[in-house]
C-alpha cells in the first residue's frame, strides 16, 4: 500500500518479468540487440538515480526482483507477463521456472501468466492446456512480433490464433495481454500494429484484451478501437516513464486514454525490470494534467486509485482490503460502456 496526503492506494503492477539476457543465454546477435534496446529505453527514460549498470540489467534474479518490486511496501501485488523469444535465447528470455517458483512462494504477492505462440499448431494447443492446469492461468502474454523459424510475426486475427483463443475461453483464461507498442530491435514495427485487436475483440467479447504499451506510437489508432470495444484495456508499460522525461507527452497519453476509454480500463505497469515501480507510483500520484491542456479532465484521486491497482485487481480477482476500495459512487462514476457508445466517450 502506498500512502500520500492522507490517501491510501492499493497498487497492482500488472506487467513485470524475470529475464535472463546474459551472454551465455544469448543464442545469436539478436539476443544482444534485444537487451541492448531494452537498456536504451531504461537509461533514456529513467531518472539518473534509477539507472542500473548494464551488467546488472542483464539478469536480476528472484531475490532482487522481490526487493525491487515490493520495496517499501508500495506494490501490493504484481503479475508476471513473460516473453519467450526462443529464437534469440537458449533458455528463453522470460525465466518460467524461476518466476513460477517465486509465485508459489509468494501467492499473496504474485500472479504468473504464461505465453503461447499459435504457430506451434496442435502441439502448442496441448501445451497451453497443460500450462493452464499447472499454473492455474488467468491470463497469457502474447508477442505478435516474435520470430518463429522463417516467420517474423503473426496476427490476432489469424485462424490458428483463433483456435488458441477458443481454448483460452474453454479453460477460463480471460485476460489476453498483447504487446502492441514500440518496436524492439530486431523485431518488425508492423508486426506490433494494433489493427488486429479490433477483429479479435469483436469476435471474443467474453475475453479481455489488455493492450500493453497502449499501442504506442499508434495511440490514436488504439483509442479509436478501444472506445468501440468495451473488452479492450490499456496497459501503461513504457508509456508511464515519460512522466519523467516528457511530462506533457505523458499528459497527452493519459488524457487521451481517460477521454476515450474512461478510467476503468487503464492499468499501471512498471514493466520491471525495464523500470522499478516505486518512483513511477510516486510520480503518478503527484502528477496532474497541466492547466493549459484544457482538452483533458484533471486526474482525480479516484482515477489514480483505479489506474494504480483497482482495475487490475478486478480483472484478476485480487482481494482488496475494504478500506482501500472506492465508495460505490466512485466505482460507478463512469461504469463500463456498452458496445457502440463511442459517441458517449467523445461527449465527455
Short mmCIF file of C-alpha atoms in Angstrom, two decimals:
data_model
loop_
_atom_site.label_atom_id
_atom_site.label_comp_id
_atom_site.label_asym_id
_atom_site.label_seq_id
_atom_site.Cartn_x
_atom_site.Cartn_y
_atom_site.Cartn_z
CA UNK A 1 0.00 0.00 0.00
CA UNK A 2 1.20 3.47 -0.88
CA UNK A 3 0.11 6.46 1.21
CA UNK A 4 0.32 10.15 0.33
CA UNK A 5 -1.50 13.20 1.71
CA UNK A 6 -3.92 11.09 3.72
CA UNK A 7 -4.88 8.84 0.79
CA UNK A 8 -4.06 5.12 0.62
CA UNK A 9 -3.55 3.36 -2.72
CA UNK A 10 -3.79 -0.37 -3.44
CA UNK A 11 -1.15 -0.95 -6.13
CA UNK A 12 -1.03 -3.76 -8.67
CA UNK A 13 1.95 -3.79 -11.01
CA UNK A 14 0.28 -5.52 -13.93
CA UNK A 15 3.37 -6.17 -16.06
CA UNK A 16 6.66 -7.47 -14.66
CA UNK A 17 9.21 -10.01 -15.89
CA UNK A 18 12.14 -12.02 -14.66
CA UNK A 19 14.53 -12.31 -17.60
CA UNK A 20 17.97 -13.69 -18.39
CA UNK A 21 19.82 -11.92 -21.19
CA UNK A 22 23.34 -12.79 -20.08
CA UNK A 23 25.78 -13.65 -22.89
CA UNK A 24 25.69 -17.37 -22.13
CA UNK A 25 21.93 -17.38 -22.77
CA UNK A 26 22.11 -15.34 -26.00
CA UNK A 27 21.56 -17.64 -28.95
CA UNK A 28 22.79 -15.13 -31.55
CA UNK A 29 23.44 -11.44 -32.17
CA UNK A 30 19.71 -10.75 -31.94
CA UNK A 31 19.70 -11.65 -28.26
CA UNK A 32 22.20 -8.87 -27.62
CA UNK A 33 20.35 -6.45 -29.89
CA UNK A 34 17.14 -7.06 -27.97
CA UNK A 35 18.51 -6.46 -24.48
CA UNK A 36 20.60 -3.51 -25.66
CA UNK A 37 17.43 -1.90 -26.99
CA UNK A 38 15.74 -2.54 -23.63
CA UNK A 39 18.65 -0.92 -21.86
CA UNK A 40 18.44 2.16 -24.11
CA UNK A 41 14.80 2.61 -23.08
CA UNK A 42 15.80 2.14 -19.46
CA UNK A 43 18.61 4.66 -19.31
CA UNK A 44 16.94 7.24 -21.57
CA UNK A 45 13.63 7.38 -19.70
CA UNK A 46 14.81 6.89 -16.09
CA UNK A 47 15.93 9.44 -13.50
CA UNK A 48 19.71 9.26 -13.17
CA UNK A 49 19.47 7.73 -9.70
CA UNK A 50 17.37 4.86 -11.09
CA UNK A 51 19.72 3.78 -13.90
CA UNK A 52 21.31 0.35 -13.38
CA UNK A 53 24.75 -0.73 -14.55
CA UNK A 54 24.43 -2.68 -17.81
CA UNK A 55 25.74 -5.94 -16.31
CA UNK A 56 23.10 -5.90 -13.57
CA UNK A 57 20.41 -5.22 -16.14
CA UNK A 58 21.08 -8.47 -17.98
CA UNK A 59 19.73 -10.59 -15.14
CA UNK A 60 18.13 -9.71 -11.81
CA UNK A 61 17.19 -12.97 -10.14
CA UNK A 62 14.27 -13.59 -7.83
CA UNK A 63 15.72 -12.11 -4.66
CA UNK A 64 16.37 -8.76 -6.28
CA UNK A 65 13.01 -8.80 -8.04
CA UNK A 66 11.19 -9.17 -4.75
CA UNK A 67 13.23 -6.36 -3.25
CA UNK A 68 12.81 -4.01 -6.21
CA UNK A 69 9.13 -4.60 -6.92
CA UNK A 70 7.90 -4.65 -3.34
CA UNK A 71 10.30 -2.04 -1.94
CA UNK A 72 8.81 -0.12 0.96
CA UNK A 73 5.51 -1.95 0.66
CA UNK A 74 4.34 0.30 -2.18
CA UNK A 75 3.27 -2.51 -4.53
CA UNK A 76 0.69 -4.92 -3.12
CA UNK A 77 0.59 -7.40 -6.00
CA UNK A 78 2.40 -7.95 -9.31
CA UNK A 79 1.68 -10.02 -12.41
CA UNK A 80 4.31 -11.80 -14.49
CA UNK A 81 3.98 -11.26 -18.24
CA UNK A 82 6.81 -13.36 -19.75
CA UNK A 83 8.15 -13.25 -23.30
CA UNK A 84 9.61 -16.45 -24.74
CA UNK A 85 11.89 -15.21 -27.57
CA UNK A 86 13.27 -18.69 -28.13
CA UNK A 87 14.86 -17.65 -31.43
CA UNK A 88 17.12 -15.23 -29.55
CA UNK A 89 17.80 -17.00 -26.22
CA UNK A 90 18.73 -20.62 -25.47
CA UNK A 91 16.54 -20.88 -22.36
CA UNK A 92 14.11 -18.22 -23.46
CA UNK A 93 14.05 -14.61 -22.30
CA UNK A 94 11.46 -14.87 -19.53
CA UNK A 95 12.52 -17.42 -16.94
CA UNK A 96 9.49 -19.62 -16.40
CA UNK A 97 10.69 -21.91 -13.65
CA UNK A 98 12.24 -19.17 -11.55
CA UNK A 99 9.21 -16.90 -11.89
CA UNK A 100 6.81 -19.75 -11.11
CA UNK A 101 8.82 -20.73 -8.04
CA UNK A 102 8.57 -17.14 -6.78
CA UNK A 103 4.83 -17.14 -7.40
CA UNK A 104 4.41 -20.36 -5.43
CA UNK A 105 6.48 -18.92 -2.59
CA UNK A 106 4.53 -15.64 -2.55
CA UNK A 107 0.99 -16.35 -3.82
CA UNK A 108 -0.35 -13.33 -1.95
CA UNK A 109 2.00 -11.04 -3.88
CA UNK A 110 2.46 -12.61 -7.32
CA UNK A 111 0.37 -13.95 -10.19
CA UNK A 112 2.02 -15.86 -13.01
CA UNK A 113 0.80 -15.52 -16.58
CA UNK A 114 2.38 -17.61 -19.33
CA UNK A 115 2.58 -17.30 -23.11
CA UNK A 116 1.65 -19.19 -26.26
CA UNK A 117 2.54 -18.98 -29.94
CA UNK A 118 -0.19 -20.05 -32.39
CA UNK A 119 2.48 -21.04 -34.91
CA UNK A 120 3.13 -24.09 -32.74
CA UNK A 121 -0.07 -25.64 -34.07
CA UNK A 122 -1.74 -28.62 -32.39
CA UNK A 123 1.26 -29.35 -30.17
CA UNK A 124 1.03 -25.82 -28.82
CA UNK A 125 -2.64 -26.27 -28.00
CA UNK A 126 -1.78 -29.33 -25.93
CA UNK A 127 0.95 -27.33 -24.21
CA UNK A 128 -1.47 -24.48 -23.48
CA UNK A 129 -3.85 -26.91 -21.80
CA UNK A 130 -1.01 -28.36 -19.73
CA UNK A 131 0.25 -24.89 -18.79
CA UNK A 132 -3.22 -23.77 -17.77
CA UNK A 133 -3.54 -26.73 -15.43
CA UNK A 134 -0.04 -26.37 -13.99
CA UNK A 135 -0.04 -22.60 -13.47
CA UNK A 136 -3.75 -22.02 -12.85
CA UNK A 137 -3.66 -19.42 -15.62
CA UNK A 138 -5.98 -16.42 -15.58
CA UNK A 139 -4.05 -14.65 -18.33
CA UNK A 140 -1.49 -15.02 -21.10
CA UNK A 141 1.04 -12.66 -22.68
CA UNK A 142 1.35 -12.62 -26.48
CA UNK A 143 4.21 -11.20 -28.53
CA UNK A 144 2.85 -10.93 -32.06
CA UNK A 145 6.19 -9.76 -33.49
CA UNK A 146 8.17 -12.70 -32.11
CA UNK A 147 10.19 -14.63 -34.67
CA UNK A 148 9.44 -18.30 -35.28
CA UNK A 149 11.57 -20.04 -37.89
CA UNK A 150 11.08 -18.08 -41.12
CA UNK A 151 8.06 -16.23 -39.71
CA UNK A 152 8.57 -12.74 -38.30
CA UNK A 153 5.21 -12.29 -36.68
CA UNK A 154 1.55 -13.25 -36.63
CA UNK A 155 -1.83 -11.57 -36.11
CA UNK A 156 -4.53 -11.98 -33.50
CA UNK A 157 -6.94 -12.44 -36.41
CA UNK A 158 -5.07 -15.43 -37.88
CA UNK A 159 -7.08 -18.69 -37.97
CA UNK A 160 -4.61 -20.50 -35.72
CA UNK A 161 -4.67 -17.65 -33.17
CA UNK A 162 -8.45 -18.01 -33.05
CA UNK A 163 -8.05 -21.70 -32.21
CA UNK A 164 -5.86 -20.75 -29.26
CA UNK A 165 -8.27 -18.05 -28.11
CA UNK A 166 -11.10 -20.58 -28.26
CA UNK A 167 -9.09 -22.88 -25.98
CA UNK A 168 -8.42 -19.93 -23.65
CA UNK A 169 -12.16 -19.41 -23.48
CA UNK A 170 -12.71 -23.11 -22.68
CA UNK A 171 -10.02 -23.06 -19.98
CA UNK A 172 -11.24 -19.86 -18.31
CA UNK A 173 -8.20 -17.82 -19.33
CA UNK A 174 -9.96 -14.48 -19.59
CA UNK A 175 -7.12 -11.95 -19.84
CA UNK A 176 -5.18 -11.76 -23.11
CA UNK A 177 -2.23 -9.38 -22.76
CA UNK A 178 -0.76 -8.36 -26.11
CA UNK A 179 2.44 -6.41 -26.73
CA UNK A 180 1.34 -3.64 -29.08
CA UNK A 181 3.88 -0.94 -28.55
CA UNK A 182 7.30 0.35 -29.50
CA UNK A 183 9.44 -1.80 -31.73
CA UNK A 184 12.32 -3.58 -30.03
CA UNK A 185 15.34 -4.38 -32.16
CA UNK A 186 15.39 -6.57 -34.26
CA UNK A 187 11.61 -7.14 -34.28
CA UNK A 188 9.48 -5.60 -37.03
CA UNK A 189 7.42 -2.49 -36.45
CA UNK A 190 4.41 -3.61 -38.48
CA UNK A 191 4.09 -6.86 -36.53
CA UNK A 192 3.16 -4.77 -33.47
CA UNK A 193 0.35 -2.91 -35.26
CA UNK A 194 -2.86 -2.68 -33.23
CA UNK A 195 -5.35 -3.21 -36.09
CA UNK A 196 -5.81 -6.93 -35.41
CA UNK A 197 -7.00 -6.20 -31.86
CA UNK A 198 -10.25 -4.86 -33.31
CA UNK A 199 -11.03 -8.11 -35.12
CA UNK A 200 -10.28 -10.40 -32.18
CA UNK A 201 -12.03 -8.25 -29.57
CA UNK A 202 -15.19 -8.21 -31.67
CA UNK A 203 -15.23 -11.99 -32.05
CA UNK A 204 -14.27 -12.83 -28.44
CA UNK A 205 -16.36 -10.44 -26.38
CA UNK A 206 -16.01 -12.65 -23.29
CA UNK A 207 -12.22 -12.18 -23.22
CA UNK A 208 -10.34 -9.09 -22.05
CA UNK A 209 -7.67 -7.83 -24.43
CA UNK A 210 -5.12 -5.82 -22.46
CA UNK A 211 -3.03 -3.91 -24.99
CA UNK A 212 0.32 -3.46 -23.34
CA UNK A 213 2.03 -0.13 -24.05
CA UNK A 214 -1.41 1.16 -25.21
CA UNK A 215 -0.41 0.79 -28.84
CA UNK A 216 2.36 3.41 -28.82
CA UNK A 217 3.28 5.01 -31.14
CA UNK A 218 -0.17 4.26 -32.58
CA UNK A 219 -2.11 5.78 -29.68
CA UNK A 220 -4.82 7.30 -31.84
CA UNK A 221 -5.47 4.03 -33.67
CA UNK A 222 -5.66 2.20 -30.36
CA UNK A 223 -8.08 4.68 -28.82
CA UNK A 224 -10.47 4.52 -31.79
CA UNK A 225 -10.51 0.72 -31.45
CA UNK A 226 -10.83 0.63 -27.68
CA UNK A 227 -13.66 3.12 -27.45
CA UNK A 228 -15.91 0.83 -29.53
CA UNK A 229 -14.69 -2.44 -27.98
CA UNK A 230 -15.53 -2.49 -24.24
CA UNK A 231 -13.33 -5.55 -23.66
CA UNK A 232 -10.15 -3.75 -24.74
CA UNK A 233 -7.94 -2.32 -21.97
CA UNK A 234 -4.79 -0.19 -21.91
CA UNK A 235 -1.57 -1.16 -20.13
CA UNK A 236 0.73 1.76 -19.26
CA UNK A 237 4.03 -0.12 -19.53
CA UNK A 238 6.58 2.03 -21.43
CA UNK A 239 4.10 4.91 -21.51
CA UNK A 240 4.36 5.88 -17.85
CA UNK A 241 8.14 6.56 -17.67
CA UNK A 242 7.56 9.55 -19.96
CA UNK A 243 6.18 11.14 -16.81
CA UNK A 244 9.84 11.91 -16.08
CA UNK A 245 11.40 12.83 -19.42
CA UNK A 246 8.38 14.27 -21.26
CA UNK A 247 5.59 15.01 -18.77
CA UNK A 248 3.44 16.85 -21.31
CA UNK A 249 3.63 13.86 -23.64
CA UNK A 250 2.56 11.60 -20.79
CA UNK A 251 -0.27 14.04 -20.02
CA UNK A 252 -1.43 13.62 -23.61
CA UNK A 253 -1.25 9.81 -23.37
CA UNK A 254 -3.16 9.50 -20.10
CA UNK A 255 -5.53 12.30 -21.10
CA UNK A 256 -6.44 10.56 -24.35
CA UNK A 257 -6.86 7.20 -22.64
CA UNK A 258 -9.21 8.57 -19.97
CA UNK A 259 -11.14 10.54 -22.60
CA UNK A 260 -11.69 7.60 -24.95
CA UNK A 261 -11.73 4.56 -22.63
CA UNK A 262 -12.74 6.00 -19.28
CA UNK A 263 -10.73 5.35 -16.13
CA UNK A 264 -11.92 1.77 -15.62
CA UNK A 265 -9.86 0.17 -18.40
CA UNK A 266 -6.36 1.52 -17.75
CA UNK A 267 -3.72 -0.43 -15.79
CA UNK A 268 -0.50 0.66 -14.15
CA UNK A 269 2.57 -1.34 -15.21
CA UNK A 270 6.22 -0.68 -14.45
CA UNK A 271 7.45 -3.24 -17.00
CA UNK A 272 10.04 -4.34 -14.45
CA UNK A 273 12.97 -4.71 -14.90
CA UNK A 274 12.83 -2.07 -17.60
CA UNK A 275 11.93 0.22 -14.70
CA UNK A 276 11.23 -0.21 -11.00
CA UNK A 277 7.71 0.62 -9.77
CA UNK A 278 8.50 2.77 -6.71
CA UNK A 279 9.41 6.00 -8.45
CA UNK A 280 6.71 5.53 -11.08
CA UNK A 281 3.98 5.17 -8.44
CA UNK A 282 5.27 8.19 -6.56
CA UNK A 283 5.40 10.33 -9.69
CA UNK A 284 1.95 9.24 -10.87
CA UNK A 285 0.27 10.03 -7.56
CA UNK A 286 1.82 13.52 -7.68
CA UNK A 287 1.11 14.05 -11.38
CA UNK A 288 -1.56 16.36 -12.74
CA UNK A 289 -2.58 17.37 -16.24
CA UNK A 290 -1.10 20.84 -16.96
CA UNK A 291 -3.74 23.55 -16.63
CA UNK A 292 -3.21 24.79 -20.19
CA UNK A 293 -4.08 21.34 -21.62
CA UNK A 294 -7.75 22.15 -21.24
CA UNK A 295 -8.99 19.39 -23.56
CA UNK A 296 -8.27 16.87 -20.81
CA UNK A 297 -10.02 16.48 -17.48
CA UNK A 298 -7.92 16.65 -14.28
CA UNK A 299 -6.80 13.31 -12.82
CA UNK A 300 -8.78 12.82 -9.65
CA UNK A 301 -7.64 10.71 -6.72
CA UNK A 302 -10.31 8.15 -7.61
CA UNK A 303 -8.97 7.89 -11.17
CA UNK A 304 -5.44 7.36 -9.87
CA UNK A 305 -6.58 4.66 -7.45
CA UNK A 306 -8.31 2.77 -10.24
CA UNK A 307 -5.34 3.00 -12.60
CA UNK A 308 -2.76 2.10 -9.97
CA UNK A 309 -4.43 -1.08 -8.85
CA UNK A 310 -8.17 -1.40 -8.56
CA UNK A 311 -8.73 -2.03 -12.27
CA UNK A 312 -6.21 -4.87 -12.49
CA UNK A 313 -7.39 -6.30 -9.17
CA UNK A 314 -10.89 -6.58 -10.62
CA UNK A 315 -9.70 -8.43 -13.73
CA UNK A 316 -7.67 -10.92 -11.67
CA UNK A 317 -9.95 -11.27 -8.62
CA UNK A 318 -7.18 -9.98 -6.36
CA UNK A 319 -8.61 -9.29 -2.89
CA UNK A 320 -8.57 -5.60 -1.96
CA UNK A 321 -8.96 -4.65 1.71
CA UNK A 322 -12.28 -2.91 2.20
CA UNK A 323 -10.69 0.31 3.42
CA UNK A 324 -8.72 0.57 0.16
CA UNK A 325 -11.74 0.13 -2.07
CA UNK A 326 -13.59 3.10 -3.50
CA UNK A 327 -17.07 4.06 -2.32
CA UNK A 328 -19.79 2.76 -4.60
CA UNK A 329 -20.38 6.21 -6.06
CA UNK A 330 -16.78 6.44 -7.22
CA UNK A 331 -16.74 2.86 -8.51
CA UNK A 332 -19.69 3.55 -10.78
CA UNK A 333 -18.83 7.12 -11.74
CA UNK A 334 -18.15 6.17 -15.33
CA UNK A 335 -19.04 2.49 -15.40
CA UNK A 336 -18.35 0.11 -18.28
CA UNK A 337 -19.68 1.43 -21.55
CA UNK A 338 -21.84 -0.67 -23.79
CA UNK A 339 -20.72 -1.52 -27.36
CA UNK A 340 -21.46 1.25 -29.79
CA UNK A 341 -21.19 4.05 -27.24
CA UNK A 342 -18.23 5.81 -28.78
CA UNK A 343 -20.37 8.92 -29.02
CA UNK A 344 -20.76 8.92 -25.22
CA UNK A 345 -17.00 8.76 -24.76
CA UNK A 346 -16.45 11.66 -27.13
CA UNK A 347 -19.08 13.71 -25.34
CA UNK A 348 -17.05 13.72 -22.14
#
